[in-house]
């Protein structure tokens, strides 16, 4: 083949490669959109730079004789092979990123069609066959090469006519039932934190189920003026566990607006502030470790992953350091490296079933390495599950919390005292809008009855059955109100407290204003831990009362009409 013919073929291949590169960039862009709805002008705006890029690439390649005259006089098979591999790589990138966006959270619904999975394998086989078997002659048959490329591009672009489906790739790590339901023979401090559970919703739930709820909650004390000044889990949890007022002093919310819409402005310095909070003397996990407690944090929706690793380790100080390293390493390999690699190779070939094998392998490796069981559960498709209530009606709940709804008959017992936080997805996804409250009153409260009767109620019965109820502090609380509620309700979650060895005929109410940061020092004081700035939910000083009344007025009363 003469130099001019070789150069012509190289220019052709380079032009095709440039087209594929720009088309790949287009696929990555389209693959990360939620909708494929383009006007003609938008399509032209995309195609013009693509065409300019192709022309520019061909022009650059045409300058190769001037820059590499000696190279062009030699055999060009290696250069041709490199171009072919570049084409293969572009086709792979197109299929991979278009069907599975960069975020990796959702699969394109197109990838659920087995027919196109077979087509993808066919085009891969055809391209690789061309590269390996016909590499010396492929550039001499431009029509064959063009046919392969056109076929691959048709396959890649077909998903543009479909939409995203609900399939997800995120994994959830849940505790084993033994870990979640284990109790102490000595003393238990149990926080049941139900996401987005506001006091107003609790009242409406009680109004529809007095007979069922009264015996469940009769030993509790209710604090109807419980104030959470930062309706975000990642602000509420550190404040709850540390008892620090740092977020109270550093976060300035516009109480006239929905706090959810202000959260992005409040992330600056969050991690540094949180680390300082856990160094304070009111930090519950830190103080209880000194008293010989085992600390456990079970976040069933895995929102603990929003926090830094040091917070998770602080909350789970009962976990051995080497054990934690093994678990983290295995999680990274089995939940990130292997799935990402397999899905990037072929999103159609390696569907979500691959995670079942990876989870089994991880659990087996962890068991062999540490001698302990590890339970991993993948997030189910969709948000809601369904539970049949005692009255025969149905209530929806988050599948994250399914494990909490199924306490065993007998508990695993440990000799040391236990501090346990159980964080539930709860009513976070319930649409507690005024319209639903008015038009679907039964559905509006059935979710709450499901949680309190068959969720929390069954858990309390489990504690009684295993002799771990009387000797326990039990706090049922929300971290914040629902973001679809009026602003005032967002600041007023639920707080119920049962003290050890406290039995009464009915639930009582305490009208003191309580802040999220008041819980930690109050509890530590009740346990006999001396603090430099003590506080008590039951006996606050007059100065403390005035401060909290002012905050209640600002965050709750002034927002009642919004």
Coordinates of C-alpha atoms in Angstrom, one line a residue:
X1 CA 0.0 0.0 0.0
X2 CA 1.4 3.4 -1.0
X3 CA 2.0 6.1 1.6
X4 CA -0.8 8.2 0.2
X5 CA -3.3 5.3 0.4
X6 CA -2.1 4.5 3.9
X7 CA -2.5 8.2 4.9
X8 CA -5.9 8.3 3.3
X9 CA -7.0 5.3 5.3
X10 CA -5.5 6.7 8.5
X11 CA -7.3 10.0 7.9
X12 CA -10.6 8.1 7.4
X13 CA -10.1 6.0 10.6
X14 CA -9.0 9.1 12.6
X15 CA -12.1 11.0 11.4
X16 CA -14.4 8.1 12.4
X17 CA -12.6 7.9 15.7
X18 CA -13.0 11.6 16.3
X19 CA -16.7 11.3 15.5
X20 CA -17.0 8.4 18.0
X21 CA -15.2 10.5 20.6
X22 CA -17.6 13.4 20.3
X23 CA -20.5 11.1 20.1
X24 CA -19.3 9.4 23.3
X25 CA -19.2 12.7 25.0
X26 CA -22.8 13.3 23.8
X27 CA -23.8 9.9 25.2
X28 CA -22.3 10.7 28.6
X29 CA -24.2 14.0 28.6
X30 CA -27.5 12.5 27.6
X31 CA -27.0 9.5 30.0
X32 CA -27.0 11.9 32.9
X33 CA -30.2 13.7 32.0
X34 CA -33.5 12.7 33.5
X35 CA -35.5 13.4 30.4
X36 CA -34.7 13.3 26.7
X37 CA -36.8 16.1 25.4
X38 CA -34.9 18.3 22.9
X39 CA -36.1 21.1 20.6
X40 CA -34.6 21.4 17.1
X41 CA -32.5 24.3 18.1
X42 CA -31.0 22.4 21.0
X43 CA -30.1 19.5 18.8
X44 CA -28.4 21.8 16.3
X45 CA -26.5 23.4 19.1
X46 CA -25.2 20.0 20.0
X47 CA -24.5 18.8 16.4
X48 CA -22.6 21.9 15.3
X49 CA -19.7 21.6 17.8
X50 CA -19.6 17.8 17.1
X51 CA -19.2 18.5 13.4
X52 CA -16.6 21.2 14.1
X53 CA -14.7 18.8 16.4
X54 CA -14.7 16.1 13.7
X55 CA -13.4 18.5 11.1
X56 CA -10.7 19.8 13.5
X57 CA -9.6 16.3 14.4
X58 CA -9.3 15.3 10.7
X59 CA -7.4 18.5 10.0
X60 CA -5.0 17.7 12.9
X61 CA -4.4 14.2 11.7
X62 CA -3.7 15.5 8.2
X63 CA -0.7 17.3 9.6
X64 CA 0.8 14.0 10.6
X65 CA 3.1 13.8 7.5
X66 CA 4.7 17.0 8.5
X67 CA 5.2 15.9 12.1
X68 CA 6.1 12.2 11.7
X69 CA 7.5 11.7 8.2
X70 CA 9.8 8.9 9.3
X71 CA 6.9 7.1 11.1
X72 CA 4.7 7.2 8.1
X73 CA 7.3 5.5 5.9
X74 CA 7.2 2.4 8.1
X75 CA 4.5 -0.3 8.6
X76 CA 1.4 1.3 9.9
X77 CA -0.2 -1.8 11.3
X78 CA 0.5 -0.8 14.9
X79 CA -0.9 2.6 14.4
X80 CA -4.0 1.2 12.7
X81 CA -4.5 -1.3 15.6
X82 CA -4.3 1.6 18.0
X83 CA -7.0 3.4 16.1
X84 CA -9.2 0.3 16.1
X85 CA -8.8 -0.1 19.8
X86 CA -9.8 3.6 20.2
X87 CA -13.0 2.9 18.3
X88 CA -13.7 -0.1 20.5
X89 CA -13.1 2.0 23.6
X90 CA -15.4 4.7 22.4
X91 CA -18.2 2.3 21.7
X92 CA -17.8 0.8 25.1
X93 CA -17.9 4.2 26.8
X94 CA -21.0 5.1 24.9
X95 CA -22.9 2.0 25.9
X96 CA -21.6 2.1 29.5
X97 CA -22.3 5.7 30.4
X98 CA -25.5 6.1 28.4
X99 CA -27.1 3.0 30.1
X100 CA -25.6 3.7 33.5
X101 CA -25.0 7.4 34.3
X102 CA -21.9 8.6 36.0
X103 CA -23.8 9.0 39.3
X104 CA -24.3 5.2 39.3
X105 CA -27.6 5.5 41.2
X106 CA -30.0 4.6 38.5
X107 CA -30.0 2.2 35.6
X108 CA -31.6 3.2 32.3
X109 CA -34.8 1.3 31.8
X110 CA -33.4 0.3 28.4
X111 CA -30.9 -2.0 30.2
X112 CA -33.7 -4.2 31.4
X113 CA -34.5 -5.4 27.9
X114 CA -32.8 -8.8 27.4
X115 CA -32.9 -8.5 23.6
X116 CA -30.6 -5.5 23.7
X117 CA -28.3 -7.3 26.1
X118 CA -27.9 -9.9 23.4
X119 CA -27.4 -7.2 20.7
X120 CA -24.7 -5.6 22.9
X121 CA -22.9 -8.9 23.3
X122 CA -23.1 -9.4 19.5
X123 CA -21.7 -6.0 18.6
X124 CA -18.9 -6.5 21.2
X125 CA -18.1 -9.9 19.7
X126 CA -18.1 -8.5 16.1
X127 CA -15.8 -5.6 17.0
X128 CA -13.3 -7.7 18.9
X129 CA -13.3 -10.3 16.1
X130 CA -12.5 -7.6 13.6
X131 CA -9.7 -6.3 15.8
X132 CA -8.1 -9.7 16.5
X133 CA -8.6 -11.6 13.3
X134 CA -8.9 -9.1 10.6
X135 CA -6.6 -6.3 11.9
X136 CA -4.1 -6.4 9.0
X137 CA -6.9 -6.2 6.4
X138 CA -9.6 -4.1 8.1
X139 CA -8.3 -0.8 6.9
X140 CA -8.4 -2.2 3.4
X141 CA -12.1 -2.8 3.7
X142 CA -13.5 0.5 4.9
X143 CA -17.1 -0.6 4.2
X144 CA -16.8 -3.5 6.7
X145 CA -15.4 -1.1 9.3
X146 CA -18.1 1.5 8.5
X147 CA -20.8 -1.2 8.9
X148 CA -19.6 -2.3 12.3
X149 CA -19.4 1.3 13.5
X150 CA -22.9 2.2 12.1
X151 CA -24.4 -0.9 13.8
X152 CA -22.7 -0.1 17.1
X153 CA -24.0 3.5 16.9
X154 CA -27.5 2.4 16.2
X155 CA -27.4 0.1 19.2
X156 CA -25.9 2.9 21.4
X157 CA -28.4 5.5 20.4
X158 CA -31.6 3.4 20.7
X159 CA -31.9 4.1 24.4
X160 CA -32.5 7.7 23.6
X161 CA -36.1 6.7 22.9
X162 CA -36.8 5.2 26.3
X163 CA -36.7 6.7 29.9
X164 CA -35.1 6.0 33.2
X165 CA -36.5 3.2 35.3
X166 CA -36.6 2.7 39.1
X167 CA -33.7 0.3 39.2
X168 CA -31.0 1.4 41.6
X169 CA -27.5 0.2 42.3
X170 CA -27.1 1.6 45.9
X171 CA -26.6 -1.0 48.6
X172 CA -27.7 -0.9 52.2
X173 CA -25.8 -2.6 55.1
X174 CA -28.2 -3.7 57.8
X175 CA -27.4 -5.1 61.2
X176 CA -28.1 -8.7 61.9
X177 CA -31.3 -9.4 63.9
X178 CA -29.1 -10.5 66.9
X179 CA -27.2 -7.2 66.9
X180 CA -30.3 -5.0 66.5
X181 CA -32.3 -6.8 69.2
X182 CA -29.6 -7.6 71.7
X183 CA -30.1 -6.3 75.2
X184 CA -28.1 -5.9 78.4
X185 CA -28.6 -7.8 81.6
X186 CA -27.6 -4.6 83.5
X187 CA -28.9 -1.4 82.0
X188 CA -30.2 -0.3 78.6
X189 CA -30.4 3.2 77.2
X190 CA -32.4 3.0 73.9
X191 CA -33.0 5.9 71.5
X192 CA -35.6 5.1 68.8
X193 CA -35.2 8.0 66.3
X194 CA -38.0 8.0 63.7
X195 CA -37.1 10.2 60.8
X196 CA -39.4 13.2 60.3
X197 CA -41.8 12.3 63.1
X198 CA -43.5 15.5 64.2
X199 CA -45.6 15.9 67.3
X200 CA -48.6 17.2 65.4
X201 CA -48.7 14.0 63.4
X202 CA -48.3 11.9 66.5
X203 CA -51.4 13.7 68.0
X204 CA -53.5 12.9 65.0
X205 CA -52.3 9.3 65.0
X206 CA -53.3 9.0 68.7
X207 CA -56.7 10.5 68.0
X208 CA -57.5 7.6 65.7
X209 CA -56.1 4.8 67.8
X210 CA -56.5 5.6 71.5
X211 CA -57.4 2.1 72.6
X212 CA -54.4 0.5 70.9
X213 CA -51.8 3.2 71.7
X214 CA -52.8 3.9 75.4
X215 CA -51.4 0.6 76.8
X216 CA -48.3 0.8 74.6
X217 CA -47.2 4.3 75.7
X218 CA -48.7 4.5 79.2
X219 CA -45.3 4.5 81.0
X220 CA -43.9 7.4 78.9
X221 CA -43.7 11.1 79.5
X222 CA -44.5 13.3 76.5
X223 CA -42.8 16.6 75.9
X224 CA -45.1 18.4 73.4
X225 CA -42.8 21.5 73.2
X226 CA -39.7 19.7 71.9
X227 CA -37.8 22.0 69.6
X228 CA -35.4 20.9 66.8
X229 CA -34.0 24.1 65.3
X230 CA -32.3 22.4 62.4
X231 CA -34.7 20.0 60.6
X232 CA -31.9 18.0 59.0
X233 CA -30.7 14.6 60.2
X234 CA -27.1 15.5 59.8
X235 CA -27.5 18.4 62.2
X236 CA -29.9 16.8 64.6
X237 CA -28.0 13.6 65.2
X238 CA -24.6 15.1 66.2
X239 CA -26.5 17.6 68.5
X240 CA -28.5 14.7 70.0
X241 CA -25.5 12.6 70.7
X242 CA -23.1 15.3 71.8
X243 CA -25.4 17.7 73.7
X244 CA -23.5 20.6 72.1
X245 CA -25.0 24.0 71.3
X246 CA -22.5 24.6 68.5
X247 CA -25.0 24.3 65.7
X248 CA -27.4 26.5 67.6
X249 CA -24.8 29.2 67.7
X250 CA -23.4 28.8 64.2
X251 CA -26.5 28.1 62.1
X252 CA -28.7 31.0 61.2
X253 CA -31.9 29.8 59.7
X254 CA -34.6 32.0 58.1
X255 CA -37.5 30.7 60.1
X256 CA -39.9 32.1 57.5
X257 CA -38.8 29.6 54.9
X258 CA -38.7 25.8 54.6
X259 CA -35.4 24.8 56.1
X260 CA -34.9 22.1 53.6
X261 CA -34.3 24.7 50.9
X262 CA -31.6 26.4 53.1
X263 CA -29.5 23.3 53.8
X264 CA -27.0 23.8 51.0
X265 CA -25.9 27.1 52.6
X266 CA -25.3 25.4 55.9
X267 CA -22.7 22.8 55.0
X268 CA -19.6 25.1 55.3
X269 CA -17.5 24.0 58.2
X270 CA -20.0 21.2 59.1
X271 CA -17.4 18.5 59.5
X272 CA -15.0 20.6 61.6
X273 CA -17.9 21.7 63.8
X274 CA -19.1 18.2 64.3
X275 CA -15.7 16.9 65.3
X276 CA -15.4 19.6 68.0
X277 CA -18.9 18.6 69.3
X278 CA -17.8 15.1 70.1
X279 CA -14.9 16.4 72.2
X280 CA -17.3 18.0 74.7
X281 CA -18.0 16.6 78.1
X282 CA -21.7 16.2 77.3
X283 CA -21.0 13.6 74.5
X284 CA -23.1 10.6 75.3
X285 CA -21.0 7.9 73.6
X286 CA -17.7 9.2 75.0
X287 CA -19.0 9.5 78.6
X288 CA -20.8 6.1 78.5
X289 CA -17.7 4.3 77.4
X290 CA -16.0 5.5 80.5
X291 CA -18.8 3.9 82.5
X292 CA -18.3 0.6 80.7
X293 CA -21.2 0.9 78.2
X294 CA -21.3 -0.7 74.8
X295 CA -22.4 1.8 72.2
X296 CA -24.4 0.8 69.1
X297 CA -25.8 2.9 66.3
X298 CA -28.1 1.1 63.9
X299 CA -29.2 3.4 61.1
X300 CA -31.6 1.2 59.0
X301 CA -31.8 3.6 56.1
X302 CA -28.0 4.0 56.3
X303 CA -28.2 7.7 56.7
X304 CA -25.2 7.3 59.0
X305 CA -23.2 7.2 55.8
X306 CA -24.0 10.9 55.4
X307 CA -21.7 11.4 58.4
X308 CA -17.9 11.1 58.5
X309 CA -16.3 7.8 59.3
X310 CA -15.1 9.1 62.6
X311 CA -18.7 9.7 63.7
X312 CA -19.7 6.1 62.8
X313 CA -16.7 4.8 64.7
X314 CA -17.5 7.0 67.7
X315 CA -21.0 5.7 67.7
X316 CA -19.8 2.1 67.4
X317 CA -16.9 2.3 69.8
X318 CA -17.7 -1.3 70.8
X319 CA -16.3 -2.4 67.4
X320 CA -12.6 -3.5 67.5
X321 CA -10.3 -1.3 65.4
X322 CA -9.0 -4.2 63.3
X323 CA -12.5 -5.5 62.9
X324 CA -13.7 -2.1 61.6
X325 CA -10.8 -2.0 59.1
X326 CA -11.6 -5.4 57.7
X327 CA -15.3 -4.5 57.3
X328 CA -14.5 -1.3 55.6
X329 CA -12.0 -2.9 53.3
X330 CA -14.4 -5.7 52.3
X331 CA -17.2 -3.2 51.8
X332 CA -15.0 -1.1 49.5
X333 CA -14.1 -4.1 47.4
X334 CA -17.5 -5.8 47.2
X335 CA -19.7 -2.7 47.1
X336 CA -17.7 -0.3 45.0
X337 CA -14.7 -1.7 43.1
X338 CA -16.1 -5.0 41.7
X339 CA -19.7 -3.8 40.9
X340 CA -18.4 -0.6 39.3
X341 CA -15.9 -2.6 37.2
X342 CA -18.5 -5.1 36.1
X343 CA -21.1 -2.5 35.2
X344 CA -18.6 -0.4 33.3
X345 CA -17.7 -3.4 31.2
X346 CA -21.3 -4.1 30.3
X347 CA -24.3 -2.5 32.0
X348 CA -26.6 -4.8 30.0
X349 CA -24.7 -8.0 30.8
X350 CA -24.0 -7.4 34.5
X351 CA -27.4 -6.5 35.9
X352 CA -28.3 -6.0 39.6
X353 CA -28.2 -9.8 40.2
X354 CA -24.4 -9.6 40.4
X355 CA -24.8 -7.9 43.8
X356 CA -26.3 -11.0 45.3
X357 CA -23.2 -12.9 44.5
X358 CA -20.9 -10.1 45.7
X359 CA -22.8 -9.8 49.0
X360 CA -22.6 -13.5 49.6
X361 CA -18.9 -13.5 48.9
X362 CA -18.4 -10.5 51.2
X363 CA -20.3 -12.1 54.0
X364 CA -18.4 -15.4 53.6
X365 CA -15.0 -13.6 53.5
X366 CA -15.9 -11.5 56.6
X367 CA -17.1 -14.6 58.5
X368 CA -13.9 -16.5 57.6
X369 CA -11.7 -13.6 58.5
X370 CA -13.3 -12.4 61.7
X371 CA -15.4 -15.3 62.8
X372 CA -18.6 -13.0 62.8
X373 CA -21.6 -12.8 60.7
X374 CA -22.3 -9.9 58.3
X375 CA -25.8 -9.3 56.9
X376 CA -26.0 -7.1 53.8
X377 CA -29.3 -6.2 52.2
X378 CA -29.8 -4.4 48.8
X379 CA -32.3 -1.6 48.6
X380 CA -35.5 -2.8 47.1
X381 CA -37.1 -1.3 44.1
X382 CA -39.4 1.5 45.1
X383 CA -39.7 3.3 48.4
X384 CA -42.6 1.8 50.2
X385 CA -43.6 -1.6 51.6
X386 CA -47.0 -2.5 53.0
X387 CA -48.2 -3.8 56.3
X388 CA -51.6 -5.2 57.3
X389 CA -52.9 -3.5 60.4
X390 CA -54.8 -5.2 63.2
X391 CA -58.1 -3.7 61.9
X392 CA -57.5 -5.3 58.5
X393 CA -56.5 -2.1 56.8
X394 CA -53.2 -1.6 55.0
X395 CA -50.5 0.9 55.9
X396 CA -47.3 1.6 53.9
X397 CA -43.9 1.8 55.4
X398 CA -40.3 2.1 54.3
X399 CA -38.7 -1.3 53.4
X400 CA -35.6 -0.1 55.2
X401 CA -37.4 -0.6 58.5
X402 CA -38.7 -4.1 57.8
X403 CA -36.2 -5.7 60.2
X404 CA -37.4 -3.5 63.1
X405 CA -40.9 -4.8 62.5
X406 CA -39.9 -8.4 63.1
X407 CA -38.4 -8.8 66.6
X408 CA -37.4 -12.3 67.5
X409 CA -39.0 -14.3 70.4
X410 CA -35.8 -14.2 72.4
X411 CA -33.1 -11.6 72.7
X412 CA -29.3 -12.0 72.6
X413 CA -28.0 -10.9 75.9
X414 CA -24.8 -9.2 76.8
X415 CA -23.4 -8.6 80.3
X416 CA -22.2 -5.0 79.9
X417 CA -24.6 -2.0 80.0
X418 CA -25.8 -0.9 76.5
X419 CA -26.5 2.4 74.8
X420 CA -28.3 1.8 71.5
X421 CA -29.6 4.2 68.9
X422 CA -32.1 2.8 66.4
X423 CA -32.6 5.2 63.5
X424 CA -35.6 4.4 61.4
X425 CA -36.6 5.8 58.0
X426 CA -40.0 6.1 59.6
X427 CA -42.5 8.6 58.2
X428 CA -39.8 10.4 56.2
X429 CA -41.5 9.5 52.9
X430 CA -45.2 9.9 54.0
X431 CA -46.8 12.8 52.1
X432 CA -48.2 14.6 55.2
X433 CA -49.5 17.5 53.1
X434 CA -52.7 19.4 54.2
X435 CA -54.5 18.0 51.1
X436 CA -53.8 14.4 52.2
X437 CA -54.7 15.2 55.8
X438 CA -58.1 16.5 54.7
X439 CA -59.0 14.2 51.9
X440 CA -57.5 10.9 53.0
X441 CA -57.7 11.1 56.8
X442 CA -57.6 7.3 57.3
X443 CA -54.6 6.8 55.1
X444 CA -52.9 9.8 56.7
X445 CA -53.0 8.2 60.2
X446 CA -52.7 4.5 59.2
X447 CA -49.0 4.9 58.6
X448 CA -48.5 6.3 62.1
X449 CA -50.6 3.5 63.7
X450 CA -48.5 1.0 61.8
X451 CA -45.3 2.4 63.3
X452 CA -46.6 2.8 66.8
X453 CA -48.6 -0.4 67.1
X454 CA -46.8 -3.0 65.0
X455 CA -43.4 -1.3 65.0
X456 CA -42.6 0.4 68.3
X457 CA -45.4 -1.5 70.1
X458 CA -44.0 -4.9 69.2
X459 CA -40.5 -3.8 70.1
X460 CA -41.6 -2.7 73.6
X461 CA -43.3 -6.0 74.0
X462 CA -40.1 -7.7 72.9
X463 CA -38.2 -5.8 75.7
X464 CA -40.9 -6.8 78.3
X465 CA -40.8 -10.4 77.2
X466 CA -37.0 -10.5 77.7
X467 CA -36.9 -8.7 81.0
X468 CA -35.3 -5.6 79.5
X469 CA -38.1 -3.1 79.8
X470 CA -38.1 -2.1 83.4
X471 CA -34.3 -1.4 83.6
X472 CA -34.3 0.7 80.4
X473 CA -34.2 4.3 79.5
X474 CA -36.3 4.4 76.3
X475 CA -36.6 7.6 74.3
X476 CA -38.8 7.8 71.2
X477 CA -38.1 10.9 69.2
X478 CA -38.1 12.5 65.8
X479 CA -35.1 14.3 64.5
X480 CA -37.3 16.9 62.7
X481 CA -40.7 17.4 61.3
X482 CA -41.8 16.5 57.8
X483 CA -40.6 18.9 55.1
X484 CA -44.0 19.0 53.4
X485 CA -45.6 20.3 56.6
X486 CA -46.0 23.9 57.6
X487 CA -42.8 25.5 58.9
X488 CA -43.8 25.5 62.5
X489 CA -44.3 21.7 62.5
X490 CA -40.8 21.1 61.0
X491 CA -39.3 22.5 64.2
X492 CA -41.5 20.5 66.5
X493 CA -40.7 16.7 66.4
X494 CA -42.0 14.1 68.9
X495 CA -40.2 13.3 72.2
X496 CA -41.4 10.5 74.6
X497 CA -39.3 9.4 77.5
X498 CA -39.6 6.3 79.7
X499 CA -37.4 6.3 82.8
X500 CA -36.1 3.0 84.4
X501 CA -38.4 1.3 86.9
X502 CA -41.2 3.7 86.1
X503 CA -44.7 2.3 85.8
X504 CA -47.9 4.5 85.6
X505 CA -51.5 4.2 84.5
X506 CA -51.3 6.6 81.6
X507 CA -49.0 8.8 79.6
X508 CA -48.2 12.1 81.2
X509 CA -47.2 15.5 79.7
X510 CA -44.4 17.8 80.6
X511 CA -44.9 21.4 79.3
X512 CA -41.2 22.4 79.6
X513 CA -39.6 23.6 76.4
X514 CA -36.9 21.0 75.5
X515 CA -34.1 21.5 72.9
X516 CA -32.4 18.7 71.0
X517 CA -29.2 19.6 72.9
X518 CA -30.9 19.2 76.3
X519 CA -31.3 15.4 76.0
X520 CA -27.6 14.5 76.4
X521 CA -26.8 16.5 79.6
X522 CA -30.1 15.5 81.1
X523 CA -29.5 11.8 80.6
X524 CA -25.9 12.0 81.8
X525 CA -27.0 13.9 84.9
X526 CA -29.6 11.2 85.7
X527 CA -26.8 8.6 85.4
X528 CA -24.8 10.4 88.1
X529 CA -22.2 12.0 85.8
X530 CA -21.1 15.4 87.0
X531 CA -21.0 18.1 84.3
X532 CA -19.7 21.7 84.4
X533 CA -22.9 22.9 82.8
X534 CA -25.7 20.6 84.0
X535 CA -29.2 20.6 82.7
X536 CA -32.3 18.6 83.5
X537 CA -35.5 18.2 81.4
X538 CA -37.4 18.1 84.6
X539 CA -35.9 20.8 86.8
X540 CA -34.4 23.6 84.6
X541 CA -33.4 26.8 86.2
X542 CA -35.4 30.0 85.6
X543 CA -32.7 31.4 83.3
X544 CA -32.7 28.2 81.2
X545 CA -36.5 28.3 81.0
X546 CA -36.5 31.9 79.7
X547 CA -33.9 31.1 77.1
X548 CA -35.9 28.2 75.8
X549 CA -39.2 30.0 75.9
X550 CA -37.7 32.7 73.7
X551 CA -36.5 30.1 71.2
X552 CA -39.9 28.4 71.2
X553 CA -41.5 31.8 70.4
X554 CA -39.1 32.4 67.6
X555 CA -39.0 29.0 65.9
X556 CA -42.5 27.8 66.6
X557 CA -45.1 30.4 67.6
X558 CA -44.1 33.0 65.0
X559 CA -44.4 30.4 62.3
X560 CA -47.9 29.0 63.1
X561 CA -49.6 30.7 60.3
X562 CA -47.0 29.8 57.6

